[in-house]
Coordinates of C-alpha atoms in Angstrom, one line a residue:
Chain A
M1 CA 71.6 69.9 63.0
E2 CA 68.6 68.3 64.6
L3 CA 68.8 68.1 68.3
V4 CA 67.2 65.5 70.6
T5 CA 64.0 66.8 72.2
I6 CA 62.3 66.3 75.5
S7 CA 59.7 64.2 73.7
D8 CA 62.5 61.9 72.4
I9 CA 63.7 61.4 76.0
E10 CA 60.1 60.8 77.3
A11 CA 59.7 58.1 74.6
A12 CA 63.0 56.6 75.6
A13 CA 61.9 56.6 79.3
K14 CA 59.0 54.3 78.4
R15 CA 61.4 51.9 76.5
V16 CA 63.9 51.6 79.3
A17 CA 61.5 51.5 82.2
D18 CA 61.4 47.7 82.5
V19 CA 65.1 47.1 82.0
A20 CA 67.0 50.0 83.6
V21 CA 66.9 50.6 87.4
R22 CA 64.9 53.6 88.5
T23 CA 67.9 54.9 90.6
P24 CA 66.9 57.0 93.6
L25 CA 68.4 60.3 94.6
L26 CA 70.5 59.9 97.7
L27 CA 70.7 62.9 100.0
Q28 CA 74.1 62.9 101.6
T29 CA 73.5 63.5 105.3
W30 CA 77.2 63.7 106.2
D31 CA 77.7 66.8 104.0
P32 CA 78.0 70.0 106.1
R33 CA 76.5 72.0 103.2
G34 CA 73.5 69.6 103.2
T35 CA 72.9 70.2 99.5
L36 CA 74.3 67.1 97.8
W37 CA 72.2 64.4 96.3
L38 CA 73.8 61.5 94.4
K39 CA 72.2 59.8 91.4
P40 CA 73.9 56.3 91.6
E41 CA 74.0 55.1 88.0
N42 CA 76.7 52.8 89.1
L43 CA 73.9 50.6 90.4
Q44 CA 72.5 50.0 86.8
P45 CA 72.9 46.6 85.3
V46 CA 76.5 46.5 83.9
G47 CA 77.3 49.2 86.5
A48 CA 76.8 52.3 84.4
F49 CA 74.3 54.7 82.9
K50 CA 75.2 53.3 79.5
V51 CA 72.4 50.7 79.6
R52 CA 69.9 53.5 79.1
G53 CA 71.2 54.4 75.7
A54 CA 71.9 50.9 74.6
F55 CA 68.4 49.7 75.5
N56 CA 66.8 52.6 73.7
A57 CA 68.9 52.2 70.6
I58 CA 68.4 48.4 70.3
A59 CA 64.7 48.6 71.1
A60 CA 64.3 50.9 68.0
L61 CA 65.7 48.3 65.6
D62 CA 63.4 46.4 63.2
D63 CA 63.2 42.6 63.2
A64 CA 65.6 42.2 60.2
A65 CA 68.3 44.3 61.9
R66 CA 67.8 42.5 65.2
A67 CA 68.3 39.1 63.4
R68 CA 71.6 40.3 61.8
G69 CA 72.9 41.7 65.1
V70 CA 74.6 44.7 66.5
I71 CA 78.2 45.9 66.8
A72 CA 79.7 48.4 69.2
Y73 CA 83.2 49.8 69.9
S74 CA 84.0 51.0 73.4
S75 CA 86.7 51.3 76.0
G76 CA 84.4 49.8 78.6
N77 CA 81.0 50.4 79.9
H78 CA 79.3 51.0 76.6
A79 CA 80.6 47.6 75.5
Q80 CA 79.0 45.9 78.4
A81 CA 75.8 47.8 78.1
V82 CA 75.4 46.9 74.4
A83 CA 76.3 43.3 75.2
Y84 CA 73.8 43.1 78.0
A85 CA 71.0 44.9 76.1
A86 CA 71.5 42.7 73.1
Q87 CA 71.4 39.6 75.3
R88 CA 68.1 40.8 76.9
Y89 CA 66.6 41.2 73.4
G90 CA 68.1 38.0 72.0
V91 CA 70.2 40.0 69.5
P92 CA 73.7 38.8 68.5
A93 CA 76.4 41.3 69.5
V94 CA 80.0 41.9 68.5
I95 CA 82.1 44.3 70.6
V96 CA 85.4 45.8 69.5
V97 CA 87.5 47.0 72.4
P98 CA 90.9 48.6 72.6
D99 CA 93.5 46.1 74.0
V100 CA 94.2 48.5 76.9
A101 CA 90.7 48.3 78.2
P102 CA 90.4 47.2 81.9
R103 CA 90.3 43.4 82.2
I104 CA 87.2 43.6 84.4
K105 CA 85.3 45.3 81.7
V106 CA 86.4 42.9 78.9
E107 CA 85.5 39.8 80.9
A108 CA 82.2 41.2 81.9
T109 CA 81.4 41.9 78.2
R110 CA 82.2 38.3 77.3
A111 CA 80.0 37.1 80.1
Y112 CA 77.0 38.7 78.5
G113 CA 77.4 36.5 75.5
A114 CA 79.0 39.0 73.1
E115 CA 81.8 38.2 70.7
V116 CA 84.7 40.4 71.8
I117 CA 87.4 41.5 69.5
E118 CA 90.5 43.3 70.9
V119 CA 92.4 45.8 68.7
P120 CA 95.1 48.4 69.3
I121 CA 93.8 51.6 70.9
G122 CA 92.7 54.1 68.3
E123 CA 91.7 51.4 65.8
H124 CA 88.6 50.1 67.5
E125 CA 86.1 52.5 65.9
G126 CA 87.5 51.8 62.4
K127 CA 87.5 48.1 62.9
A128 CA 83.9 48.2 64.1
R129 CA 82.8 50.2 61.1
E130 CA 84.6 47.7 58.8
L131 CA 82.9 44.7 60.5
A132 CA 79.5 46.4 60.4
T133 CA 79.7 46.6 56.6
E134 CA 81.2 43.1 56.2
R135 CA 78.6 41.3 58.3
G136 CA 75.6 43.6 57.9
L137 CA 75.6 44.5 61.6
T138 CA 74.0 47.7 63.0
L139 CA 76.5 49.9 64.6
V140 CA 75.5 51.1 68.1
P141 CA 77.9 54.0 68.7
P142 CA 78.8 55.0 72.3
F143 CA 77.4 58.6 72.0
D144 CA 77.1 59.9 68.4
H145 CA 73.5 58.8 67.9
A146 CA 70.2 60.4 68.7
A147 CA 68.8 57.3 70.3
I148 CA 71.8 57.0 72.6
I149 CA 71.5 60.6 73.7
A150 CA 67.8 60.3 74.3
G151 CA 68.4 57.1 76.3
Q152 CA 71.0 58.7 78.5
G153 CA 68.7 61.6 79.0
T154 CA 66.2 59.5 80.9
A155 CA 68.5 59.9 83.9
G156 CA 67.9 63.6 83.7
L157 CA 64.2 63.1 83.5
E158 CA 64.3 61.1 86.7
I159 CA 66.3 63.8 88.5
A160 CA 63.7 66.4 87.5
E161 CA 60.9 64.1 88.7
D162 CA 62.6 63.4 92.1
L163 CA 63.9 66.9 92.9
P164 CA 61.9 69.4 90.8
D165 CA 63.6 72.3 92.6
V166 CA 67.1 71.1 91.8
E167 CA 69.5 74.1 91.2
V168 CA 72.7 72.4 90.0
V169 CA 73.2 69.2 88.0
L170 CA 76.8 67.9 87.8
V171 CA 77.4 65.5 85.0
P172 CA 80.6 64.0 83.7
I173 CA 81.5 64.7 80.0
S174 CA 83.5 62.4 77.7
G175 CA 81.9 61.8 74.4
G176 CA 79.0 64.0 75.6
G177 CA 76.1 61.7 75.1
L178 CA 75.1 61.6 78.8
A179 CA 75.5 65.4 79.3
A180 CA 73.7 66.1 76.1
G181 CA 70.7 63.9 77.1
V182 CA 70.6 64.9 80.8
G183 CA 71.1 68.6 80.0
T184 CA 68.3 68.5 77.5
A185 CA 65.9 66.9 80.0
I186 CA 66.9 69.3 82.8
K187 CA 66.6 72.4 80.7
A188 CA 63.2 71.3 79.6
R189 CA 61.9 70.4 83.0
C190 CA 63.9 72.6 85.4
P191 CA 64.8 75.7 83.3
G192 CA 66.1 77.4 86.4
A193 CA 68.7 74.7 87.1
Q194 CA 72.3 75.0 85.9
V195 CA 73.9 72.1 84.1
I196 CA 77.6 71.8 84.8
G197 CA 79.9 69.5 83.0
V198 CA 82.8 67.9 84.7
E199 CA 86.1 66.7 83.2
P200 CA 89.5 65.6 84.5
A201 CA 91.9 68.5 84.0
L202 CA 94.0 66.0 82.0
A203 CA 91.2 65.5 79.5
A204 CA 89.5 68.9 79.5
D205 CA 88.9 69.1 75.8
V206 CA 85.2 70.0 76.2
A207 CA 86.0 72.9 78.5
D208 CA 88.5 74.1 75.9
S209 CA 86.1 73.6 73.1
L210 CA 83.2 75.4 74.7
Q211 CA 85.5 78.3 75.6
Q212 CA 86.7 78.5 72.0
G213 CA 83.2 78.0 70.5
R214 CA 84.4 75.0 68.3
L215 CA 85.4 71.4 68.8
V216 CA 89.0 71.4 69.8
R217 CA 90.8 68.0 69.6
W218 CA 93.3 67.0 72.3
P219 CA 95.9 64.4 71.4
Q220 CA 94.8 60.9 72.5
A221 CA 98.1 60.3 74.2
D222 CA 97.4 63.3 76.5
R223 CA 93.8 62.3 77.3
A224 CA 94.9 58.8 78.1
K225 CA 96.8 60.1 81.2
T226 CA 93.8 60.6 83.4
I227 CA 92.9 57.8 85.8
A228 CA 89.3 58.4 84.7
D229 CA 89.4 55.9 81.8
G230 CA 85.8 56.4 80.9
L231 CA 86.4 60.1 80.2
R232 CA 89.0 59.9 77.5
S233 CA 86.7 60.3 74.6
Q234 CA 85.8 63.5 72.8
P235 CA 82.4 64.8 71.6
S236 CA 81.1 64.3 68.1
E237 CA 79.6 67.2 66.1
L238 CA 76.2 66.0 67.2
T239 CA 76.9 65.8 70.9
F240 CA 78.9 69.0 70.9
A241 CA 75.9 70.8 69.3
H242 CA 73.8 69.7 72.3
L243 CA 76.5 70.6 74.8
R244 CA 76.7 74.2 73.4
E245 CA 72.9 74.5 74.1
V246 CA 72.5 72.9 77.5
V247 CA 75.8 73.1 79.4
D248 CA 76.1 76.3 81.4
R249 CA 79.6 75.9 82.5
M250 CA 82.5 73.4 82.9
V251 CA 84.6 72.4 86.0
T252 CA 87.8 70.4 85.8
V253 CA 89.1 68.3 88.6
T254 CA 92.6 67.0 89.4
E255 CA 93.6 63.3 89.6
D256 CA 94.1 63.7 93.4
E257 CA 90.6 65.1 93.7
I258 CA 89.2 62.2 91.8
R259 CA 90.9 59.7 94.0
E260 CA 89.7 61.4 97.2
A261 CA 86.1 61.5 95.7
V262 CA 86.3 57.7 95.2
R263 CA 87.3 57.4 98.8
V264 CA 84.5 59.6 100.0
L265 CA 81.9 57.8 97.9
A266 CA 83.0 54.5 99.4
R267 CA 83.2 55.6 103.0
K268 CA 80.3 58.0 103.3
A269 CA 77.9 57.2 100.4
R270 CA 78.7 53.4 100.5
L271 CA 79.0 53.4 96.7
V272 CA 81.7 51.9 94.6
A273 CA 82.4 54.4 91.9
E274 CA 85.0 54.1 89.2
P275 CA 87.2 57.2 88.9
S276 CA 85.1 58.5 85.9
G277 CA 82.0 58.2 88.1
A278 CA 83.6 60.2 90.9
V279 CA 84.5 63.4 89.0
T280 CA 81.1 65.1 89.8
T281 CA 81.5 64.4 93.5
A282 CA 85.1 65.8 93.2
A283 CA 83.7 68.9 91.7
Y284 CA 81.2 69.4 94.5
L285 CA 83.7 68.7 97.2
F286 CA 86.7 70.7 95.9
H287 CA 85.3 73.4 93.5
A288 CA 82.5 74.9 95.5
E289 CA 83.7 78.4 94.7
E290 CA 83.1 77.7 91.0
L291 CA 79.6 76.3 91.5
P292 CA 76.3 78.0 92.3
A293 CA 75.1 77.3 95.8
G294 CA 71.9 75.3 96.1
K295 CA 70.4 71.9 95.7
T296 CA 72.9 69.9 93.7
V297 CA 72.7 66.5 92.1
A298 CA 76.0 64.8 91.3
L299 CA 75.6 62.0 88.7
V300 CA 77.7 59.0 89.6
S301 CA 78.0 57.5 86.2
G302 CA 79.6 54.2 86.7
G303 CA 81.1 51.7 89.2
N304 CA 83.3 49.4 87.2
A305 CA 86.5 50.1 89.0
D306 CA 89.4 47.8 88.5
P307 CA 89.5 45.9 91.8
A308 CA 93.2 46.3 92.4
L309 CA 93.1 50.0 91.6
F310 CA 90.0 50.5 93.8
A311 CA 91.7 48.8 96.7
E312 CA 94.8 50.9 96.1
I313 CA 92.8 54.1 96.1
L314 CA 91.0 53.1 99.3
A315 CA 94.2 52.4 101.1
G316 CA 95.6 55.7 100.0
Chain B
M1 CA 52.0 38.7 123.4
E2 CA 50.7 41.2 120.8
L3 CA 52.5 41.0 117.5
V4 CA 53.1 43.8 115.0
T5 CA 50.6 43.6 112.1
I6 CA 50.7 44.5 108.5
S7 CA 48.5 47.5 109.3
D8 CA 51.2 48.8 111.7
I9 CA 53.8 48.4 109.0
E10 CA 51.6 50.2 106.5
A11 CA 51.1 53.1 108.9
A12 CA 54.9 53.2 109.5
A13 CA 55.5 53.3 105.7
K14 CA 53.5 56.6 105.5
R15 CA 55.6 58.1 108.4
V16 CA 59.0 57.2 106.9
A17 CA 58.2 57.9 103.3
D18 CA 59.6 61.4 103.3
V19 CA 62.8 60.6 105.3
A20 CA 63.9 57.1 104.4
V21 CA 65.1 56.3 100.8
R22 CA 62.8 54.1 98.7
T23 CA 65.6 51.7 97.9
P24 CA 65.3 49.9 94.6
L25 CA 65.6 46.2 94.1
L26 CA 68.8 45.6 92.1
L27 CA 68.8 42.5 89.8
Q28 CA 72.3 41.1 89.7
T29 CA 73.1 40.4 86.1
W30 CA 76.5 38.8 86.8
D31 CA 74.9 36.0 88.7
P32 CA 74.7 32.8 86.6
R33 CA 71.5 31.7 88.4
G34 CA 69.9 35.0 87.5
T35 CA 67.7 35.0 90.6
L36 CA 69.4 37.5 92.9
W37 CA 68.0 40.9 93.7
L38 CA 69.7 43.1 96.3
K39 CA 67.8 45.5 98.6
P40 CA 70.5 48.1 99.3
E41 CA 69.6 49.4 102.7
N42 CA 73.2 50.5 103.0
L43 CA 72.1 53.5 100.9
Q44 CA 69.8 54.9 103.6
P45 CA 70.7 58.0 105.5
V46 CA 73.3 56.8 108.1
G47 CA 74.0 53.8 106.0
A48 CA 71.6 51.3 107.4
F49 CA 67.9 50.2 107.5
K50 CA 67.8 51.4 111.1
V51 CA 66.5 54.8 110.1
R52 CA 63.2 53.2 109.3
G53 CA 62.5 52.1 112.8
A54 CA 64.0 55.2 114.4
F55 CA 61.9 57.6 112.4
N56 CA 58.8 55.6 113.1
A57 CA 59.4 55.5 116.8
I58 CA 60.3 59.2 117.1
A59 CA 57.4 60.3 114.9
A60 CA 55.0 58.6 117.4
L61 CA 56.2 60.7 120.4
D62 CA 54.0 63.5 121.8
D63 CA 55.2 67.1 122.1
A64 CA 56.2 66.8 125.7
A65 CA 58.3 63.7 125.1
R66 CA 59.9 65.3 122.1
A67 CA 60.9 68.4 124.2
R68 CA 62.5 66.2 126.8
G69 CA 64.4 64.2 124.3
V70 CA 65.3 60.6 123.5
I71 CA 68.0 58.2 124.5
A72 CA 69.3 55.1 122.8
Y73 CA 71.9 52.4 123.4
S74 CA 73.6 50.7 120.5
S75 CA 76.8 49.3 119.2
G76 CA 76.5 51.3 116.0
N77 CA 74.0 51.8 113.3
H78 CA 71.0 52.2 115.6
A79 CA 72.9 55.0 117.5
Q80 CA 73.4 56.9 114.3
A81 CA 69.8 56.3 113.1
V82 CA 68.3 57.7 116.4
A83 CA 70.7 60.6 116.3
Y84 CA 69.8 61.5 112.7
A85 CA 66.1 61.0 113.2
A86 CA 66.1 63.1 116.3
Q87 CA 68.0 65.8 114.5
R88 CA 65.5 65.8 111.7
Y89 CA 62.7 66.2 114.2
G90 CA 64.6 68.8 116.3
V91 CA 64.6 66.4 119.3
P92 CA 67.6 66.2 121.7
A93 CA 69.3 62.8 121.7
V94 CA 71.6 61.0 124.1
I95 CA 73.3 57.9 122.7
V96 CA 75.1 55.4 125.0
V97 CA 77.6 53.3 123.1
P98 CA 80.0 50.5 124.2
D99 CA 83.6 51.7 124.2
V100 CA 84.5 49.0 121.7
A101 CA 82.1 50.4 119.0
P102 CA 83.8 51.2 115.6
R103 CA 85.2 54.7 115.6
I104 CA 83.5 55.5 112.3
K105 CA 80.1 54.9 113.9
V106 CA 80.8 56.9 117.1
E107 CA 82.1 59.9 115.2
A108 CA 79.1 59.8 112.8
T109 CA 76.7 59.7 115.7
R110 CA 78.3 62.8 117.2
A111 CA 78.2 64.6 113.8
Y112 CA 74.4 64.2 113.9
G113 CA 74.3 66.4 117.0
A114 CA 73.8 63.7 119.7
E115 CA 75.4 63.6 123.1
V116 CA 77.5 60.4 123.0
I117 CA 78.4 58.6 126.2
E118 CA 80.8 55.6 126.0
V119 CA 80.7 52.9 128.6
P120 CA 82.2 49.4 128.9
I121 CA 80.6 46.8 126.7
G122 CA 77.7 45.1 128.4
E123 CA 76.8 48.2 130.5
H124 CA 75.3 50.4 127.7
E125 CA 71.8 49.2 128.0
G126 CA 71.8 49.6 131.8
K127 CA 73.3 53.0 131.6
A128 CA 70.8 54.1 129.1
R129 CA 67.9 53.0 131.2
E130 CA 69.4 54.8 134.2
L131 CA 69.8 58.1 132.3
A132 CA 66.3 57.8 130.8
T133 CA 64.9 57.8 134.3
E134 CA 67.2 60.5 135.7
R135 CA 66.6 62.9 132.8
G136 CA 63.1 62.0 131.7
L137 CA 64.2 60.9 128.3
T138 CA 62.2 58.4 126.1
L139 CA 64.2 55.2 125.5
V140 CA 64.3 54.2 121.8
P141 CA 65.5 50.6 122.0
P142 CA 67.3 49.0 119.0
F143 CA 64.7 46.3 118.4
D144 CA 62.6 45.5 121.5
H145 CA 59.7 47.8 120.6
A146 CA 56.6 47.5 118.3
A147 CA 57.3 50.9 116.6
I148 CA 60.8 49.8 115.7
I149 CA 59.7 46.4 114.3
A150 CA 57.0 48.1 112.3
G151 CA 59.4 50.7 111.0
Q152 CA 61.9 48.1 109.8
G153 CA 59.1 46.1 108.3
T154 CA 58.6 48.9 105.7
A155 CA 61.6 47.4 103.9
G156 CA 59.6 44.2 103.5
L157 CA 56.6 46.1 102.2
E158 CA 58.8 47.6 99.5
I159 CA 60.1 44.2 98.5
A160 CA 56.6 42.9 98.1
E161 CA 55.6 45.9 96.0
D162 CA 58.6 45.7 93.7
L163 CA 58.8 41.9 93.3
P164 CA 55.4 40.5 94.1
D165 CA 56.4 37.0 93.0
V166 CA 59.5 36.9 95.2
E167 CA 60.1 33.4 96.4
V168 CA 62.9 33.8 99.0
V169 CA 63.7 36.7 101.2
L170 CA 67.1 36.5 103.0
V171 CA 67.4 38.8 106.0
P172 CA 70.1 39.1 108.6
I173 CA 69.1 38.4 112.3
S174 CA 70.7 40.0 115.3
G175 CA 68.2 41.5 117.8
G176 CA 65.5 40.4 115.3
G177 CA 63.7 43.7 114.7
L178 CA 64.4 43.7 111.0
A179 CA 63.6 40.1 110.4
A180 CA 60.4 40.4 112.6
G181 CA 59.2 43.4 110.6
V182 CA 60.3 42.3 107.1
G183 CA 59.0 38.7 107.8
T184 CA 55.6 40.1 108.9
A185 CA 55.3 42.2 105.8
I186 CA 56.3 39.4 103.4
K187 CA 54.1 36.8 105.0
A188 CA 51.1 39.2 104.7
R189 CA 51.8 40.3 101.1
C190 CA 53.6 37.3 99.6
P191 CA 52.4 34.3 101.5
G192 CA 54.1 31.9 99.2
A193 CA 57.6 33.3 99.8
Q194 CA 60.0 31.8 102.3
V195 CA 61.6 34.1 104.9
I196 CA 65.1 32.9 105.7
G197 CA 67.1 34.4 108.5
V198 CA 70.9 34.6 108.2
E199 CA 73.5 34.6 111.0
P200 CA 77.2 34.3 111.3
A201 CA 78.0 30.7 112.5
L202 CA 79.9 32.4 115.4
A203 CA 76.7 34.2 116.6
A204 CA 74.0 31.6 115.6
D205 CA 71.9 32.0 118.8
V206 CA 68.7 32.4 116.8
A207 CA 69.2 29.3 114.7
D208 CA 69.8 27.5 118.0
S209 CA 66.8 29.1 119.7
L210 CA 64.4 28.4 116.8
Q211 CA 65.6 24.8 116.8
Q212 CA 65.1 24.4 120.5
G213 CA 61.8 26.3 120.5
R214 CA 62.9 28.8 123.2
L215 CA 65.3 31.7 123.5
V216 CA 68.8 30.3 124.0
R217 CA 71.4 32.7 125.2
W218 CA 75.0 32.5 123.9
P219 CA 77.8 34.1 125.9
Q220 CA 78.5 37.6 124.8
A221 CA 82.2 36.9 124.5
D222 CA 81.5 34.1 122.0
R223 CA 79.2 36.3 119.9
A224 CA 81.7 39.1 119.9
K225 CA 84.1 36.9 117.8
T226 CA 82.3 37.4 114.5
I227 CA 83.5 40.1 112.1
A228 CA 79.9 41.0 111.6
D229 CA 79.7 43.5 114.5
G230 CA 76.1 44.4 113.8
L231 CA 75.0 40.8 114.4
R232 CA 76.2 40.3 117.9
S233 CA 72.9 41.1 119.7
Q234 CA 70.2 38.6 120.7
P235 CA 66.4 38.8 120.3
S236 CA 64.1 39.9 123.0
E237 CA 61.0 37.9 123.9
L238 CA 59.0 40.3 121.7
T239 CA 61.1 39.9 118.6
F240 CA 61.6 36.2 119.1
A241 CA 57.8 35.7 119.3
H242 CA 57.7 37.3 115.8
L243 CA 60.6 35.2 114.5
R244 CA 58.8 32.0 115.5
E245 CA 55.9 33.1 113.4
V246 CA 57.5 34.4 110.3
V247 CA 61.0 32.9 109.8
D248 CA 60.8 29.6 107.8
R249 CA 64.4 28.6 108.2
M250 CA 67.9 29.8 109.3
V251 CA 71.2 29.7 107.4
T252 CA 74.5 30.3 109.1
V253 CA 77.6 31.6 107.2
T254 CA 81.3 31.5 108.0
E255 CA 83.6 34.4 108.5
D256 CA 85.4 33.6 105.2
E257 CA 82.1 33.5 103.4
I258 CA 81.2 36.9 104.8
R259 CA 84.5 38.4 103.7
E260 CA 84.1 37.0 100.2
A261 CA 80.5 38.4 100.0
V262 CA 81.8 41.9 101.0
R263 CA 84.2 41.6 98.0
V264 CA 81.5 40.4 95.6
L265 CA 79.2 43.2 96.7
A266 CA 81.9 45.8 96.0
R267 CA 83.2 44.3 92.8
K268 CA 80.0 43.2 91.1
A269 CA 77.2 45.1 92.8
R270 CA 79.2 48.3 93.4
L271 CA 78.0 48.5 96.9
V272 CA 80.0 49.0 100.1
A273 CA 78.5 46.6 102.6
E274 CA 79.7 46.2 106.2
P275 CA 80.2 42.5 107.1
S276 CA 76.8 42.4 108.8
G277 CA 75.2 43.6 105.6
A278 CA 76.9 41.0 103.5
V279 CA 75.7 37.8 105.3
T280 CA 72.6 37.4 103.1
T281 CA 74.7 37.6 100.0
A282 CA 77.0 35.0 101.6
A283 CA 74.1 32.7 102.2
Y284 CA 72.9 33.1 98.5
L285 CA 76.4 32.5 97.1
F286 CA 77.6 29.7 99.4
H287 CA 74.5 27.9 100.7
A288 CA 72.4 27.4 97.6
E289 CA 71.7 23.8 98.6
E290 CA 70.0 25.0 101.8
L291 CA 67.8 27.5 100.0
P292 CA 64.7 27.1 97.9
A293 CA 65.4 27.9 94.2
G294 CA 63.7 30.9 92.8
K295 CA 63.5 34.7 92.9
T296 CA 65.5 35.7 95.9
V297 CA 66.0 39.1 97.6
A298 CA 69.0 39.5 99.8
L299 CA 68.7 42.4 102.1
V300 CA 72.0 44.3 102.4
S301 CA 71.3 45.8 105.8
G302 CA 74.2 48.3 106.2
G303 CA 77.3 49.9 104.8
N304 CA 79.2 51.4 107.7
A305 CA 82.3 49.3 107.2
D306 CA 85.4 50.5 109.1
P307 CA 87.6 51.9 106.2
A308 CA 90.7 50.0 107.3
L309 CA 88.9 46.7 107.6
F310 CA 87.1 47.3 104.3
A311 CA 90.3 48.0 102.5
E312 CA 91.9 44.9 104.1
I313 CA 89.0 42.7 103.0
L314 CA 89.1 44.1 99.4
A315 CA 92.8 43.4 99.2
G316 CA 92.3 39.8 100.5

């Protein structure tokens, strides 16, 4: 299987430079260990790193494909990212979302001009593939695609540029596109750094898979139990092949740790993170004994927290 | 009276480059007008733009002055900024705070290693001057000082670099150091842009002063009524002389508008802003008819919201 290379990621960096935010690394001065930098991808347009991959994938389309349009399936942030990227490029977009997706994400997707189709959870990928064939739309998958992996990897390239002596990079893993891309960039540019994937214990299929050396599937109903709704997907063969190469180790975090990390990010880092975006901070705060000591970057992947849930967590 | 120049601000930019965050401009894609960029100074160390001025002032001290130490008086963010900057430079710091200052700010100041002295509100400036003389400490005032104004101005320099065709810059005004510095930078680099100061209607002494052409003092008890606790100070002769030169117009916002802006910043920009940091967004959202149309930067000055108050506002 052909893996994404650092050259692919460098090429993606040029494509996304004008449209994605060059997020800074934020040293956290309140941290007694003094070794935590946050990469606030929640500050991207649409509130998540997903714009990087979406822009990279859509930028690569030819004129005929752009005229026909794109289609995506997603439980949230990828949907908005494709809708926004398509709007920026003047490309029609159809987004298929599971009907349990957070309202805030569905409404935001519509606001970017996309046609949104809601289907029962578990059916959204199939429906998207069906519509792609029917209408001649190009499918922009959330992670199972080289251009998406390369696009997400641009966040890793920036980490390497801003903190070349980084020792630990904490990255959330769901479908694995972000970790695959960021890990590839870090291993190429900072070979001494460890790339550590973070999952909720309730959706730790990748930790399980890496341990067993093969893709292990967890029942969707189980994975759906974590509050981190962006981390309920599972890798594809393509992303898993990357993860085996670039992820040194996995850490899993509890639901309570995720909630506390959301509070810490709000109170001390002044960032609104969705639970999925807070797992890396939870790993740093509560699993220090499982991590190498040293300069650590925690990637805060997204900030589209449901307002009621966010207020509830803050009050807790 | 000698005013701070663009050269002073350029020199300050070199001094603060390694210690302050180069905050990005964040285009707000949810905004139907499509003309709002945020400058998230709440992401600075200590959660406010104040580190810029504090670093610049302390960097300028000679070795003897550094060995004796610095002293500051402040209701909050300036206290933390001086404590943090002093710690970074290995300089002893004493901070005098009014006993009504938010707990979160007092505790954070202590955590940066400063000696904190609490006195009744209204007495903190006098006490600081007294201790400065007694102990031979260098006073680092919150705004009435050329090095502070030049340091805060570095935020304006960055706005001009990142969005050279900016048309409107919204900046909160309290003691006026930030607006003086940012306004000076913007007028030098983007002469076509308008610099608009924002105050809570409950503490609109600068709007009043600029209209009357002289510094008008509002009773402290009146100014203390705004939820924006960082905007209760008044300019000095030095900062007011700058404001007369560089501020094109003032906008005042209501308490309800400030609260709604805090909510919008959390939900749509994924930023935790303190009420003082949200006034510029409130002006953009609710006072469009008083503002020129065009590319607008709203400076989000700080994010040290009291957790209970922040949770209450979000739930509202």
